[in-house]
Short mmCIF file of C-alpha atoms in Angstrom, two decimals:
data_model
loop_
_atom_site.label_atom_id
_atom_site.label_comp_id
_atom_site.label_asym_id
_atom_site.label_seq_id
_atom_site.Cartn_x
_atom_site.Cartn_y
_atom_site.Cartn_z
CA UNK A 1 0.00 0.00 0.00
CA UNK A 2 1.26 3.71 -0.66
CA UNK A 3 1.97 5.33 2.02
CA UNK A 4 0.40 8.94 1.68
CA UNK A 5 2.43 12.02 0.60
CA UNK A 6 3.43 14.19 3.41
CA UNK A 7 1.62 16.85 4.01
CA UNK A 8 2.26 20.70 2.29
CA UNK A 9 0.56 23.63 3.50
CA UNK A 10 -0.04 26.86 1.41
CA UNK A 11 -0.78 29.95 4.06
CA UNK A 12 -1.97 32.33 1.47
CA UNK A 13 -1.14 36.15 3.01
CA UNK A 14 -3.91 38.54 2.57
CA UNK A 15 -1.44 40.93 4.73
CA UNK A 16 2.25 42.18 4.69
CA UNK A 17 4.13 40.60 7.58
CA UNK A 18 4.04 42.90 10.86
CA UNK A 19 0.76 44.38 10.04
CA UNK A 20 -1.15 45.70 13.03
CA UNK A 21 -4.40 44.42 12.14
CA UNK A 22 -5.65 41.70 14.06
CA UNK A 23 -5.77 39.11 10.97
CA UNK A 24 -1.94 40.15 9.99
CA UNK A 25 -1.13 39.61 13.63
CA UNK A 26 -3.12 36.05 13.02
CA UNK A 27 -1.51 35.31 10.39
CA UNK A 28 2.30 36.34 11.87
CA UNK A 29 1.83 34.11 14.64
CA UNK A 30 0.62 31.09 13.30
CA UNK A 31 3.04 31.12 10.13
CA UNK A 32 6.02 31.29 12.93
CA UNK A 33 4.12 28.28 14.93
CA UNK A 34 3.36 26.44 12.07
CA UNK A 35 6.51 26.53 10.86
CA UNK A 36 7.43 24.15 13.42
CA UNK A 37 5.03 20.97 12.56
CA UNK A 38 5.64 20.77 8.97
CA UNK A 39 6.14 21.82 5.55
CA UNK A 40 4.20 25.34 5.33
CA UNK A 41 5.69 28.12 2.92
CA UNK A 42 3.39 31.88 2.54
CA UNK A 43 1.88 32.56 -0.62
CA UNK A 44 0.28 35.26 -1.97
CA UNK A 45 -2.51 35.91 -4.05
CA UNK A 46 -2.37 36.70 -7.85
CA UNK A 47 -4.09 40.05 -9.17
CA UNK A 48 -4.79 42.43 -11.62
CA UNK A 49 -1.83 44.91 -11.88
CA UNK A 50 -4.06 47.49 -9.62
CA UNK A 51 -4.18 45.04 -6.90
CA UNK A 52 -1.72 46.49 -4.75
CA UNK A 53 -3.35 50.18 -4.97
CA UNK A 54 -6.73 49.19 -5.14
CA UNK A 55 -8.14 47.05 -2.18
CA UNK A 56 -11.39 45.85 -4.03
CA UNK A 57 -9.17 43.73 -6.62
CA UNK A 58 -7.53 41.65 -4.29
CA UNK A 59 -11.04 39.99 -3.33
CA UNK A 60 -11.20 38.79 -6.96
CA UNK A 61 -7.80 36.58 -7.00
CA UNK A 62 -6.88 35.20 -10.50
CA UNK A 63 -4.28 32.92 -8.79
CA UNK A 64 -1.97 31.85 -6.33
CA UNK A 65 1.74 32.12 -6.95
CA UNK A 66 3.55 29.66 -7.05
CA UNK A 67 0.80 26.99 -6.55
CA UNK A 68 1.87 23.29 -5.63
CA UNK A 69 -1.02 21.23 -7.31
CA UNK A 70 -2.37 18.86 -3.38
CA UNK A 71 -1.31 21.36 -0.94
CA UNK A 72 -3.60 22.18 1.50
CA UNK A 73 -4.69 26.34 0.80
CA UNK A 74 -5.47 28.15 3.92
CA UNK A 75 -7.19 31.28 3.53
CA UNK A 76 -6.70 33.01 6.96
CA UNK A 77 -9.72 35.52 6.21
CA UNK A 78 -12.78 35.39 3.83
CA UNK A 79 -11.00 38.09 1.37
CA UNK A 80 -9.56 35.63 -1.25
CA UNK A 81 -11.97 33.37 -0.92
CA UNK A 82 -13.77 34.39 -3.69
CA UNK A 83 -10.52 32.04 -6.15
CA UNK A 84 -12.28 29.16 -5.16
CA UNK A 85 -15.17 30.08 -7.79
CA UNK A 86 -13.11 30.15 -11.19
CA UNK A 87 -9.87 28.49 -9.96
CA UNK A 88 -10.45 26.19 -7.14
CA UNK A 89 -7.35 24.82 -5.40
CA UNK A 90 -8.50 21.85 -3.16
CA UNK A 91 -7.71 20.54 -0.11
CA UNK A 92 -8.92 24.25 1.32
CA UNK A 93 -9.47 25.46 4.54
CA UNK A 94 -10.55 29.31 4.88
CA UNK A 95 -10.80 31.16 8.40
CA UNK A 96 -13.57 33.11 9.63
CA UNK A 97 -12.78 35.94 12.30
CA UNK A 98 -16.84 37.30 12.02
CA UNK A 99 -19.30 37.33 9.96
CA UNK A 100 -19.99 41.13 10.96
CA UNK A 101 -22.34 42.54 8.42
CA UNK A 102 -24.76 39.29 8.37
CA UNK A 103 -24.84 39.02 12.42
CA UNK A 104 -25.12 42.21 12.77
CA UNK A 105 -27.90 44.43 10.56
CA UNK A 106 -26.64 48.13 10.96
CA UNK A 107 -23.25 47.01 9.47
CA UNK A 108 -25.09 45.83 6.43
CA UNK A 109 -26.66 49.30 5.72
CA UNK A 110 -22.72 50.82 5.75
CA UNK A 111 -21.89 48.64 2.85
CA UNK A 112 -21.50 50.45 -0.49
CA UNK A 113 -22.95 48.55 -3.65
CA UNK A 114 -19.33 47.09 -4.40
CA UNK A 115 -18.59 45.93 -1.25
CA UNK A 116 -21.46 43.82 -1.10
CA UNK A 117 -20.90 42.32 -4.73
CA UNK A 118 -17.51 41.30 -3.43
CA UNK A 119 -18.65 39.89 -0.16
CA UNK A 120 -21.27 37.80 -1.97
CA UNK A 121 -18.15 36.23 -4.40
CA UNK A 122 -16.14 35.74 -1.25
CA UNK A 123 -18.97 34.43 0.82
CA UNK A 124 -19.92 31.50 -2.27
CA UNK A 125 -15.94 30.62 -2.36
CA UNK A 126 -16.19 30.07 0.78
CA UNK A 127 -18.75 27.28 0.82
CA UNK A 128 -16.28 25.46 -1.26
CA UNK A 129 -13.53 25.31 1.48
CA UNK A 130 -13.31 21.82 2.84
CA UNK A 131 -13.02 22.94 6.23
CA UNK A 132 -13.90 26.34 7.75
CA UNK A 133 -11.97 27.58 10.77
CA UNK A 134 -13.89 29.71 13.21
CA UNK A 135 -11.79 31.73 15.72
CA UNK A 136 -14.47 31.24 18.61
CA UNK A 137 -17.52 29.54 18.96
CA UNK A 138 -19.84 32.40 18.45
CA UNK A 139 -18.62 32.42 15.20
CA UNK A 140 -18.59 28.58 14.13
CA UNK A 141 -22.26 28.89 15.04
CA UNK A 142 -22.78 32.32 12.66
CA UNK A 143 -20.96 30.28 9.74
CA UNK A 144 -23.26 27.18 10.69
CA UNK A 145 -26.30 29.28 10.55
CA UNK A 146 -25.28 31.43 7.69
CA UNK A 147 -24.12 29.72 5.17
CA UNK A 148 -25.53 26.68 5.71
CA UNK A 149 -22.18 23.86 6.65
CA UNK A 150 -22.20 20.98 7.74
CA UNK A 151 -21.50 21.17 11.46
CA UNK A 152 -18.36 18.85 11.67
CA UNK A 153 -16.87 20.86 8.63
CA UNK A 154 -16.79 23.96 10.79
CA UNK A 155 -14.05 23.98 13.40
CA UNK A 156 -13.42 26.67 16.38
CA UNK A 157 -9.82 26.94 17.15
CA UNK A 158 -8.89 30.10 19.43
CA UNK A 159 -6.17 32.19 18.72
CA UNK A 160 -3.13 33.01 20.60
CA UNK A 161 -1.83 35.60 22.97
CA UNK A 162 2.08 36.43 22.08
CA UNK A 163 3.40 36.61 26.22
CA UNK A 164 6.26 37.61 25.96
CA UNK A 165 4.89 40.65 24.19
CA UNK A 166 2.21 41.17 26.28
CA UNK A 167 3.06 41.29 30.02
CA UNK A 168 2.78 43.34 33.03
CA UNK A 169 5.00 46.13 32.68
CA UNK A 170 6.82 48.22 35.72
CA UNK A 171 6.60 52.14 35.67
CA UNK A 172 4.37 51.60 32.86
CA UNK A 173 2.56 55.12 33.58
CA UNK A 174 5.74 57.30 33.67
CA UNK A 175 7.44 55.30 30.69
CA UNK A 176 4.48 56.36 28.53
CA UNK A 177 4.12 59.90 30.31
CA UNK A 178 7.38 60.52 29.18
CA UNK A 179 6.77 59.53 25.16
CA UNK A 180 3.27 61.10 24.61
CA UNK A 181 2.70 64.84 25.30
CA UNK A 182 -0.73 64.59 24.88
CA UNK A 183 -1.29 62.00 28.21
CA UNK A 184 0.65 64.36 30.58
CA UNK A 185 -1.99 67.54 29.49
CA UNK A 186 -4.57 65.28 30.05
CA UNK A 187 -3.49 65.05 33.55
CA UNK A 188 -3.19 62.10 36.09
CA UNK A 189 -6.01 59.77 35.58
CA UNK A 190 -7.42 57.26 36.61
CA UNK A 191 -7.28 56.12 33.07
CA UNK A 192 -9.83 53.94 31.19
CA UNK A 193 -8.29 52.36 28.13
CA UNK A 194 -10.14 51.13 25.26
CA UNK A 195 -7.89 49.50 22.09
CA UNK A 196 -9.16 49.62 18.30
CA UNK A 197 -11.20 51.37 15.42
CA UNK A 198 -14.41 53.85 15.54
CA UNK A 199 -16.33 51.38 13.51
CA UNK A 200 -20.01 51.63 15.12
CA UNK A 201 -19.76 47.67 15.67
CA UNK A 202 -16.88 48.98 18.34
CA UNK A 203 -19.60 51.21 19.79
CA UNK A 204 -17.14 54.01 21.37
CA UNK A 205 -20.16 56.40 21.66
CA UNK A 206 -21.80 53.89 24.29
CA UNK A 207 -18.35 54.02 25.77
CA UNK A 208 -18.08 57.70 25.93
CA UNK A 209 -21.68 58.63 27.42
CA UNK A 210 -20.71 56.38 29.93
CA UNK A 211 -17.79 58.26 30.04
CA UNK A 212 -19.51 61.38 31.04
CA UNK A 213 -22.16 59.71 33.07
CA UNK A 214 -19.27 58.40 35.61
CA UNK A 215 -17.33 61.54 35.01
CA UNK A 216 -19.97 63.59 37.15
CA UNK A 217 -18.23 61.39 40.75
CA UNK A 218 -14.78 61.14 39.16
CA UNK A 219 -13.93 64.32 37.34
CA UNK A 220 -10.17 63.29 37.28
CA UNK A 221 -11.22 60.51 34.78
CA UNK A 222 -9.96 60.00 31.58
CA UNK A 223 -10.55 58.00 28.73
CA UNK A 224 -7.30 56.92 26.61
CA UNK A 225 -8.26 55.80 23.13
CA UNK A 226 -5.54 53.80 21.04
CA UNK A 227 -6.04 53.09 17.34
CA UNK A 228 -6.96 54.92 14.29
CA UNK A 229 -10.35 55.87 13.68
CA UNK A 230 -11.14 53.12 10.21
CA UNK A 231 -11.97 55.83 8.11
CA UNK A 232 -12.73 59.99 8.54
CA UNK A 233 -16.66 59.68 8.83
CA UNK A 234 -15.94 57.53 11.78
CA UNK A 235 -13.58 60.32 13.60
CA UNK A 236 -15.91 62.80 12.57
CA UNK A 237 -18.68 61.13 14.79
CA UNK A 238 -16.19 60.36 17.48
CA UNK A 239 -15.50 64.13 17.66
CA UNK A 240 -19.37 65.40 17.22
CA UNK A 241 -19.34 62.79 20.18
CA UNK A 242 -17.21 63.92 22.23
CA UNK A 243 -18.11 67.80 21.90
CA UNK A 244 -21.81 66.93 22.34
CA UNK A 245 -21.00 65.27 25.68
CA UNK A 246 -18.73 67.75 27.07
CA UNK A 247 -15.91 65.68 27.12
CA UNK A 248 -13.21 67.76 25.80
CA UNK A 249 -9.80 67.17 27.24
CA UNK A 250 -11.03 63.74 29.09
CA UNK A 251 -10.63 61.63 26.28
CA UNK A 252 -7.21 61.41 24.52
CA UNK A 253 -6.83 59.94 20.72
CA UNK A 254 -4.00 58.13 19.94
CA UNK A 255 -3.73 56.98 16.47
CA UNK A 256 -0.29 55.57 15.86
CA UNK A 257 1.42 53.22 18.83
CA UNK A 258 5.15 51.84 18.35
CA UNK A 259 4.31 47.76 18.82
CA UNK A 260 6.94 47.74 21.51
CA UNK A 261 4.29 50.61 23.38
CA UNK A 262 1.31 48.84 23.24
CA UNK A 263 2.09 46.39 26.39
CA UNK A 264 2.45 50.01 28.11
CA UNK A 265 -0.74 51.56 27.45
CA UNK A 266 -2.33 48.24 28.87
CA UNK A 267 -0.46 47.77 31.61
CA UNK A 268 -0.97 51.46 33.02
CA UNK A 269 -4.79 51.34 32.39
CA UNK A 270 -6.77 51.55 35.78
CA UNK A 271 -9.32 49.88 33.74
CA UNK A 272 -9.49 48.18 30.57
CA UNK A 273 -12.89 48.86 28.60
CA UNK A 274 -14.52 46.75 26.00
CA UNK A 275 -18.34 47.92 24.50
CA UNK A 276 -18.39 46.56 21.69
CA UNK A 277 -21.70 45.51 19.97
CA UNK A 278 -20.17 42.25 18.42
CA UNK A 279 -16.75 40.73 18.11
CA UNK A 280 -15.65 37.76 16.54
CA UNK A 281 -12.94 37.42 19.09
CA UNK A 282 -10.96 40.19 20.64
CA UNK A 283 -7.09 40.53 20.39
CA UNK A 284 -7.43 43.85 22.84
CA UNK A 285 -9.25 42.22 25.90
CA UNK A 286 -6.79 39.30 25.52
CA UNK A 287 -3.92 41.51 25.27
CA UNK A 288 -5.44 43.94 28.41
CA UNK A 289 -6.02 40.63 30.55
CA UNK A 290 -1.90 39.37 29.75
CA UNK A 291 -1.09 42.61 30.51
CA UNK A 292 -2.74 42.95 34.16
CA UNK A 293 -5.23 45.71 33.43
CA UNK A 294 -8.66 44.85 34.90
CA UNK A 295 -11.17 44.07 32.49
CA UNK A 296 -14.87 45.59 32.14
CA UNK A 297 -16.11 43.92 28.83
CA UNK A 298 -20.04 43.55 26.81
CA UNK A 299 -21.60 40.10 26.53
CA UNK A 300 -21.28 40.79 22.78
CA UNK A 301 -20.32 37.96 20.78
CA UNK A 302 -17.26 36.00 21.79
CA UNK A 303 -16.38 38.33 24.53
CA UNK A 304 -17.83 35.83 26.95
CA UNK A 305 -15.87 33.08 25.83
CA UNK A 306 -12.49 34.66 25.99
CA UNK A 307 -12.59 36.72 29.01
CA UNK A 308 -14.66 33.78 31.18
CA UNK A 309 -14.92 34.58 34.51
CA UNK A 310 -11.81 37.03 34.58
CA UNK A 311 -13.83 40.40 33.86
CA UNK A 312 -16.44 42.07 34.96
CA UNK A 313 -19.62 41.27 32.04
CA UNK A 314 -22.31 44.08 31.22
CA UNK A 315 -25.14 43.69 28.78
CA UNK A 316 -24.33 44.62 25.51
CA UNK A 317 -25.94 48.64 24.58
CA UNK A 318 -26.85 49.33 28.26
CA UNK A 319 -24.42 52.07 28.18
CA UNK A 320 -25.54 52.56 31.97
CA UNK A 321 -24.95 48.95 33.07
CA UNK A 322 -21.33 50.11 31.69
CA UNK A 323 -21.13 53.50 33.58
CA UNK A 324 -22.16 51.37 36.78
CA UNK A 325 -19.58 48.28 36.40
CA UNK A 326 -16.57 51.25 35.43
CA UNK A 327 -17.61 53.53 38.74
CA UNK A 328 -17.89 50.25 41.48
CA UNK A 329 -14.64 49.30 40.05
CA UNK A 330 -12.83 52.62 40.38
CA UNK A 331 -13.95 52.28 44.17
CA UNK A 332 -13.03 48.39 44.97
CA UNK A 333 -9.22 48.46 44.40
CA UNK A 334 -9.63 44.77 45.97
CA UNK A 335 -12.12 44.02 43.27
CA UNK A 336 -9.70 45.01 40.24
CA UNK A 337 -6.65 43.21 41.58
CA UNK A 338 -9.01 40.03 41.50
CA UNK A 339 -9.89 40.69 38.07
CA UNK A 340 -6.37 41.56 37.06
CA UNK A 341 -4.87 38.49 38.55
CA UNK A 342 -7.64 36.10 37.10
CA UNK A 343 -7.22 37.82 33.47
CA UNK A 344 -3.16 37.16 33.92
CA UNK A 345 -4.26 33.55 34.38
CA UNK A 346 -6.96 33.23 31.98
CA UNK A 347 -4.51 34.97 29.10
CA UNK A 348 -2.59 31.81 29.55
CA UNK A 349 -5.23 29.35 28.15
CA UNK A 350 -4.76 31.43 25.16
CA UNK A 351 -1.45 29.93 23.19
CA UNK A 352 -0.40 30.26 19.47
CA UNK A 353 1.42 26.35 19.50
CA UNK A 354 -2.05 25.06 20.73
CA UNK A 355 -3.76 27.05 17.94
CA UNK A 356 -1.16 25.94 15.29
CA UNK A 357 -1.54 22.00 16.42
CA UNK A 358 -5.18 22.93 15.93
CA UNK A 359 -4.93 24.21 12.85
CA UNK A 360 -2.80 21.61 11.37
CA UNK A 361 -5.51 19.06 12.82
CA UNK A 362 -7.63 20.60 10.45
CA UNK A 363 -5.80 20.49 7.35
CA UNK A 364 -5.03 17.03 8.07
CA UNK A 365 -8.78 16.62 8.02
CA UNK A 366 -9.49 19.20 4.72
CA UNK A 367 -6.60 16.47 3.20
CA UNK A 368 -8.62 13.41 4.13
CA UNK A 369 -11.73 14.76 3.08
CA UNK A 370 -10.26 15.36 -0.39
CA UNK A 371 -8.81 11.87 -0.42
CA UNK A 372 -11.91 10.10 0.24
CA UNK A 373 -13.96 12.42 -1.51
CA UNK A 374 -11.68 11.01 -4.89
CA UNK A 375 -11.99 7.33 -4.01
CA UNK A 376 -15.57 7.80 -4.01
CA UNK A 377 -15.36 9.27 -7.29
CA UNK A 378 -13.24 6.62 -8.65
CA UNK A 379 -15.36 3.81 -7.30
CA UNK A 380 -18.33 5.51 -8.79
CA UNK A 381 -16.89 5.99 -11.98
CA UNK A 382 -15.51 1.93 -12.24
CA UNK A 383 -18.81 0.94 -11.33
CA UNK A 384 -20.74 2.75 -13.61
CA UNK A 385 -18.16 1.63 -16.42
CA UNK A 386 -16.47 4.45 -17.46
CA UNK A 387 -13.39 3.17 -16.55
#
């Protein structure tokens, strides 16, 4: 009997390595952990000439480069997908961070006409993945529900927490007082800290009236904001926000953070906050919790799941419910060293080598699939006489 070929791996990047995003970080990590369990080279997709300049072309793919005909593709985000329609490259296995704009409605109504056209493609290339990775289990069950899969074709496997990037952090306040100008004028806290875009989906306006509602006891308090706003009409509510509120000089914007600075900003948080209305997983509150900053999170979407019983959980839109759980906490110093301590220990549940065996698990089963799928074929095609 043959004994079957070993197994190659294709990790198609859909970002340059050391991107900041949250799927470039995803893919960084597992590439490096991959590495380590077998044959796995980065590829990239093929596109028009535009495709570089012009974001909408590289969701319609013409090719991969460099394509070994049997190796397992992995997509590691729906963008791309879309290849599998006129050039299908089996075994595949795609992963699915969210399914934002289908979970959640108000998303949907932000999407210009070519966006959606493109998200259709990409969404019907990715029903022809043999396996579908799902970075929590809120969003195995959106993919189950959304597009119709076959549940054991439709894995979760959590990602990773990098620790010895993300740890507690000594003198964290005065390191960062030191580097940004802009935290020293806005005095000396307490500091909430909240990591990411303005995308409504992040719901920083929730954050922010609950912002000034607790302001009114704690007048010192300050919001620090790290990440870049996703796109000018999103600043541009952010700002109407923050003006309409009265908020000027609490909150403090912070677009562009060195990597080796973003451990700092966690670690010197009084309290890390999370509102989101929906998240697919949550790099931030992982990062917050490895870092030692007390967590006050939503009980949107995977939030639950990754933070378990190491943060404090509010109701998702009940912008009070979120004033209330940020004011006890500034008052129970007791209560946030619990927290902090029990994120620090739930962070480490969180490793990139587990989520790499994972993953491999499940090209190993996209590869089977594939195999079997053929012999059926075959067996099917002797018995009907055609060969």
């Amino acid at each position: 009997m043959r004994q079957a070929d070993p197994l190659r791996v294709e990790l198609v990047r859909t970002h340059p390595q050391g991107s900041r995003t949250g799927i470039g970080r995803y893919q960084d990590a597992l590439a490096l952990e991959l590495a380590a369990l077998g044959d796995v080279r980065p590829v990239r997709l093929l596109t028009l000439g535009q495709g570089a300049r012009w974001t909408w072309l590289r969701h319609l793919p013409l090719g991969i480069a460099g394509h070994r005909a049997g190796s397992v593709v992995h997509f590691p985000q729906i963008m791309g997908c879309a290849l599998m329609l006129w050039r299908p490259a089996h075994p595949a296995v795609a992963t699915v961070h969210d399914l934002g704009y289908l979970d959640w409605p108000p998303e949907a109504g932000m999407l210009d006409p070519l966006a959606r056209l493109l998200l259709r493609f990409s969404l019907a290339g990715l029903k022809r993945a043999d396996r579908i990775i799902a970075d929590s289990e809120f969003t195995r069950q959106s993919v189950l529900c959304h597009l119709g899969r076959r549940p054991e074709t439709v894995i979760a496997v959590y990602a990773g927490v990098d620790r010895g990037r993300f740890r507690p952090e000594p003198d964290a306040r005065p390191r960062l007082l030191a580097r940004y100008p802009a935290l020293r004028e806005a005095g000396p806290g307490p500091w909430l800290l909240t990591v990411g875009n303005e995308l409504p989906r992040k719901n920083l306006a929730g954050l922010l009236r609950a912002l000034a509602w607790v302001g009114s006891e704690w007048p010192a308090l300050r919001l620090v904001k790290v990440g870049g706003a996703g796109g000018a009409r999103f600043r541009a509510a952010t700002e109407a926000t923050i003006a309409a509120l009265g908020l000027a000089g609490r909150v403090v914007l912070v677009d562009e953070v060195p990597d080796a600075d973003l451990s700092l900003f966690y670690a010197a948080a009084d309290l890390y906050v999370q509102a989101s209305l929906l998240e697919g997983f949550c790099f931030p509150v992982l990062e917050a919790m490895a870092c030692g900053a007390p967590v006050v999170c939503t009980d949107a979407g995977s939030l639950p799941e990754v933070v378990g019983e190491a943060a404090r959980i509010v109701p998702a839109g009940d912008d009070r419910a979120l004033a209330e759980a940020i004011g006890r906490l500034l008052t129970a110093e007791p209560e946030r060293a619990r927290l902090a301590a029990a994120g620090r220990q739930r962070a480490m549940a969180f490793q990139w080598s587990r989520c790499a065996q994972e993953t491999w698990a499940v090209y190993e089963m996209a590869a089977r699939s594939r195999a079997a799928n053929a012999r059926r074929a075959r067996a099917s095609d002797h018995e009907g006489g055609r060969i």
